Amino acid sequence: MSALKAFLETHKVCQQIGDVVGEINAFNNLAIVYGYLGDYASALDAHLKSLPLIHKAGYPEGEMKAHINIASLHIHQHNYSDALEYLQKSLDYRSENDTHPYALALLNFSKAYMGLGNYEQALAYGFESLAL
């Protein structure tokens, strides 16, 4: 709970002083804390609020990671179709140089397809993720 208080205060201060990067980080950290607390709706809300700020900051890798994080939260809530939508959007921000976020997206594609009972697709994405 003290982490939650700290990141809420951090967000407020960053917003007041116009520190967009700090605000993005505060939202990300809030989402992590909410996720640990099992409050996936609040975690999702924090990530969704960070998206326009990440776009404003011109940080495509951050946009990819935020979309993957949103998808992961949808998977936790068994909203597999929504997860696939955000994973597909994440690929719009893919960088050839950074394979880690792409591998993470593939892993989450696998989890979403598994949740939908499409085991063939789940295996294909899972193996592709492992290859990276």
PDB file of C-alpha atoms in Angstrom:
ATOM      1  CA  MET A   1       0.000   0.000   0.000  1.00  0.00           C
ATOM      2  CA  SER A   2       2.904   2.363   0.630  1.00  0.00           C
ATOM      3  CA  ALA A   3       4.114   1.771  -2.935  1.00  0.00           C
ATOM      4  CA  LEU A   4       0.657   2.602  -4.229  1.00  0.00           C
ATOM      5  CA  LYS A   5       0.616   5.854  -2.232  1.00  0.00           C
ATOM      6  CA  ALA A   6       4.110   6.751  -3.422  1.00  0.00           C
ATOM      7  CA  PHE A   7       3.317   6.247  -7.104  1.00  0.00           C
ATOM      8  CA  LEU A   8       0.007   8.113  -6.839  1.00  0.00           C
ATOM      9  CA  GLU A   9       1.898  11.049  -5.318  1.00  0.00           C
ATOM     10  CA  THR A  10       4.658  10.721  -7.934  1.00  0.00           C
ATOM     11  CA  HIS A  11       2.068  10.850 -10.703  1.00  0.00           C
ATOM     12  CA  LYS A  12       0.458  13.935  -9.198  1.00  0.00           C
ATOM     13  CA  VAL A  13       3.795  15.784  -8.874  1.00  0.00           C
ATOM     14  CA  CYS A  14       4.931  14.806 -12.387  1.00  0.00           C
ATOM     15  CA  GLN A  15       1.620  15.975 -13.814  1.00  0.00           C
ATOM     16  CA  GLN A  16       1.904  19.304 -11.988  1.00  0.00           C
ATOM     17  CA  ILE A  17       5.425  20.011 -13.235  1.00  0.00           C
ATOM     18  CA  GLY A  18       4.815  18.718 -16.766  1.00  0.00           C
ATOM     19  CA  ASP A  19       7.230  15.777 -16.521  1.00  0.00           C
ATOM     20  CA  VAL A  20       5.670  13.515 -19.162  1.00  0.00           C
ATOM     21  CA  VAL A  21       8.296  10.758 -18.842  1.00  0.00           C
ATOM     22  CA  GLY A  22       7.909  10.758 -15.070  1.00  0.00           C
ATOM     23  CA  GLU A  23       4.145  10.567 -15.446  1.00  0.00           C
ATOM     24  CA  ILE A  24       4.487   7.616 -17.844  1.00  0.00           C
ATOM     25  CA  ASN A  25       6.749   5.825 -15.370  1.00  0.00           C
ATOM     26  CA  ALA A  26       4.360   6.563 -12.513  1.00  0.00           C
ATOM     27  CA  PHE A  27       1.441   5.085 -14.481  1.00  0.00           C
ATOM     28  CA  ASN A  28       3.511   2.007 -15.328  1.00  0.00           C
ATOM     29  CA  ASN A  29       4.521   1.539 -11.698  1.00  0.00           C
ATOM     30  CA  LEU A  30       0.937   2.048 -10.552  1.00  0.00           C
ATOM     31  CA  ALA A  31      -0.170  -0.637 -12.996  1.00  0.00           C
ATOM     32  CA  ILE A  32       2.448  -3.027 -11.619  1.00  0.00           C
ATOM     33  CA  VAL A  33       1.346  -2.415  -8.025  1.00  0.00           C
ATOM     34  CA  TYR A  34      -2.335  -2.755  -8.896  1.00  0.00           C
ATOM     35  CA  GLY A  35      -1.502  -5.992 -10.717  1.00  0.00           C
ATOM     36  CA  TYR A  36       0.270  -7.380  -7.648  1.00  0.00           C
ATOM     37  CA  LEU A  37      -2.783  -6.462  -5.595  1.00  0.00           C
ATOM     38  CA  GLY A  38      -5.004  -8.317  -8.071  1.00  0.00           C
ATOM     39  CA  ASP A  39      -6.807  -5.117  -9.057  1.00  0.00           C
ATOM     40  CA  TYR A  40      -6.531  -5.723 -12.790  1.00  0.00           C
ATOM     41  CA  ALA A  41      -9.160  -3.117 -13.667  1.00  0.00           C
ATOM     42  CA  SER A  42      -7.115  -0.346 -12.028  1.00  0.00           C
ATOM     43  CA  ALA A  43      -3.911  -1.694 -13.575  1.00  0.00           C
ATOM     44  CA  LEU A  44      -5.569  -1.642 -16.976  1.00  0.00           C
ATOM     45  CA  ASP A  45      -6.814   1.897 -16.375  1.00  0.00           C
ATOM     46  CA  ALA A  46      -3.283   3.075 -15.516  1.00  0.00           C
ATOM     47  CA  HIS A  47      -1.841   1.565 -18.696  1.00  0.00           C
ATOM     48  CA  LEU A  48      -4.641   3.012 -20.827  1.00  0.00           C
ATOM     49  CA  LYS A  49      -4.013   6.472 -19.352  1.00  0.00           C
ATOM     50  CA  SER A  50      -0.312   6.177 -20.169  1.00  0.00           C
ATOM     51  CA  LEU A  51      -0.856   5.452 -23.879  1.00  0.00           C
ATOM     52  CA  PRO A  52      -1.528   9.053 -25.030  1.00  0.00           C
ATOM     53  CA  LEU A  53       1.415  10.270 -22.952  1.00  0.00           C
ATOM     54  CA  ILE A  54       3.732   7.658 -24.454  1.00  0.00           C
ATOM     55  CA  HIS A  55       2.560   8.663 -27.923  1.00  0.00           C
ATOM     56  CA  LYS A  56       3.092  12.344 -27.091  1.00  0.00           C
ATOM     57  CA  ALA A  57       6.625  11.550 -25.903  1.00  0.00           C
ATOM     58  CA  GLY A  58       7.366   9.843 -29.232  1.00  0.00           C
ATOM     59  CA  TYR A  59       8.392   6.554 -27.658  1.00  0.00           C
ATOM     60  CA  PRO A  60       7.350   3.703 -30.025  1.00  0.00           C
ATOM     61  CA  GLU A  61       8.978   0.955 -27.933  1.00  0.00           C
ATOM     62  CA  GLY A  62       7.021   2.237 -24.953  1.00  0.00           C
ATOM     63  CA  GLU A  63       3.824   2.091 -26.996  1.00  0.00           C
ATOM     64  CA  MET A  64       4.582  -1.504 -27.918  1.00  0.00           C
ATOM     65  CA  LYS A  65       5.263  -2.451 -24.300  1.00  0.00           C
ATOM     66  CA  ALA A  66       2.134  -0.664 -23.057  1.00  0.00           C
ATOM     67  CA  HIS A  67      -0.030  -2.507 -25.583  1.00  0.00           C
ATOM     68  CA  ILE A  68       1.555  -5.809 -24.520  1.00  0.00           C
ATOM     69  CA  ASN A  69       0.950  -4.974 -20.848  1.00  0.00           C
ATOM     70  CA  ILE A  70      -2.678  -4.138 -21.594  1.00  0.00           C
ATOM     71  CA  ALA A  71      -3.038  -7.421 -23.462  1.00  0.00           C
ATOM     72  CA  SER A  72      -1.501  -9.305 -20.550  1.00  0.00           C
ATOM     73  CA  LEU A  73      -4.047  -7.780 -18.172  1.00  0.00           C
ATOM     74  CA  HIS A  74      -6.851  -8.802 -20.522  1.00  0.00           C
ATOM     75  CA  ILE A  75      -5.452 -12.346 -20.475  1.00  0.00           C
ATOM     76  CA  HIS A  76      -5.511 -12.323 -16.660  1.00  0.00           C
ATOM     77  CA  GLN A  77      -9.176 -11.357 -16.870  1.00  0.00           C
ATOM     78  CA  HIS A  78      -9.902 -14.032 -19.530  1.00  0.00           C
ATOM     79  CA  ASN A  79     -10.706 -11.352 -22.145  1.00  0.00           C
ATOM     80  CA  TYR A  80      -8.739 -13.163 -24.823  1.00  0.00           C
ATOM     81  CA  SER A  81     -10.242 -11.399 -27.842  1.00  0.00           C
ATOM     82  CA  ASP A  82      -9.423  -8.000 -26.338  1.00  0.00           C
ATOM     83  CA  ALA A  83      -5.914  -9.252 -25.611  1.00  0.00           C
ATOM     84  CA  LEU A  84      -5.452 -10.250 -29.249  1.00  0.00           C
ATOM     85  CA  GLU A  85      -6.599  -6.797 -30.355  1.00  0.00           C
ATOM     86  CA  TYR A  86      -3.965  -5.060 -28.217  1.00  0.00           C
ATOM     87  CA  LEU A  87      -1.267  -7.548 -29.197  1.00  0.00           C
ATOM     88  CA  GLN A  88      -2.003  -6.879 -32.849  1.00  0.00           C
ATOM     89  CA  LYS A  89      -1.710  -3.129 -32.190  1.00  0.00           C
ATOM     90  CA  SER A  90       1.596  -3.691 -30.379  1.00  0.00           C
ATOM     91  CA  LEU A  91       3.137  -4.978 -33.588  1.00  0.00           C
ATOM     92  CA  ASP A  92       2.616  -1.552 -35.194  1.00  0.00           C
ATOM     93  CA  TYR A  93       5.407  -0.280 -32.916  1.00  0.00           C
ATOM     94  CA  ARG A  94       7.799  -3.178 -33.367  1.00  0.00           C
ATOM     95  CA  SER A  95      11.467  -2.383 -33.806  1.00  0.00           C
ATOM     96  CA  GLU A  96      13.680  -4.834 -35.659  1.00  0.00           C
ATOM     97  CA  ASN A  97      16.510  -4.213 -33.179  1.00  0.00           C
ATOM     98  CA  ASP A  98      14.705  -5.168 -29.992  1.00  0.00           C
ATOM     99  CA  THR A  99      13.522  -8.751 -29.969  1.00  0.00           C
ATOM    100  CA  HIS A 100      12.520  -8.898 -26.284  1.00  0.00           C
ATOM    101  CA  PRO A 101       9.200  -7.012 -26.602  1.00  0.00           C
ATOM    102  CA  TYR A 102       8.421  -8.950 -29.783  1.00  0.00           C
ATOM    103  CA  ALA A 103       9.116 -12.275 -28.041  1.00  0.00           C
ATOM    104  CA  LEU A 104       6.884 -11.131 -25.173  1.00  0.00           C
ATOM    105  CA  ALA A 105       4.108 -10.241 -27.618  1.00  0.00           C
ATOM    106  CA  LEU A 106       4.404 -13.679 -29.218  1.00  0.00           C
ATOM    107  CA  LEU A 107       4.237 -15.362 -25.813  1.00  0.00           C
ATOM    108  CA  ASN A 108       1.076 -13.419 -25.006  1.00  0.00           C
ATOM    109  CA  PHE A 109      -0.415 -14.302 -28.406  1.00  0.00           C
ATOM    110  CA  SER A 110       0.191 -17.916 -27.370  1.00  0.00           C
ATOM    111  CA  LYS A 111      -1.552 -17.439 -24.016  1.00  0.00           C
ATOM    112  CA  ALA A 112      -4.538 -15.690 -25.626  1.00  0.00           C
ATOM    113  CA  TYR A 113      -4.978 -18.383 -28.250  1.00  0.00           C
ATOM    114  CA  MET A 114      -4.667 -21.039 -25.562  1.00  0.00           C
ATOM    115  CA  GLY A 115      -7.422 -19.300 -23.610  1.00  0.00           C
ATOM    116  CA  LEU A 116      -9.594 -19.354 -26.722  1.00  0.00           C
ATOM    117  CA  GLY A 117      -8.923 -23.074 -27.176  1.00  0.00           C
ATOM    118  CA  ASN A 118      -6.976 -22.580 -30.402  1.00  0.00           C
ATOM    119  CA  TYR A 119      -4.075 -24.816 -29.404  1.00  0.00           C
ATOM    120  CA  GLU A 120      -2.522 -24.973 -32.874  1.00  0.00           C
ATOM    121  CA  GLN A 121      -2.090 -21.186 -32.968  1.00  0.00           C
ATOM    122  CA  ALA A 122      -0.991 -21.171 -29.321  1.00  0.00           C
ATOM    123  CA  LEU A 123       1.780 -23.673 -30.055  1.00  0.00           C
ATOM    124  CA  ALA A 124       2.919 -21.831 -33.170  1.00  0.00           C
ATOM    125  CA  TYR A 125       3.244 -18.516 -31.323  1.00  0.00           C
ATOM    126  CA  GLY A 126       4.793 -20.188 -28.294  1.00  0.00           C
ATOM    127  CA  PHE A 127       7.484 -21.887 -30.369  1.00  0.00           C
ATOM    128  CA  GLU A 128       8.189 -18.672 -32.284  1.00  0.00           C
ATOM    129  CA  SER A 129       8.590 -16.827 -28.982  1.00  0.00           C
ATOM    130  CA  LEU A 130      10.952 -19.513 -27.682  1.00  0.00           C
ATOM    131  CA  ALA A 131      13.039 -19.287 -30.846  1.00  0.00           C
ATOM    132  CA  LEU A 132      13.696 -15.612 -30.129  1.00  0.00           C
TER     133      LEU A 132
END
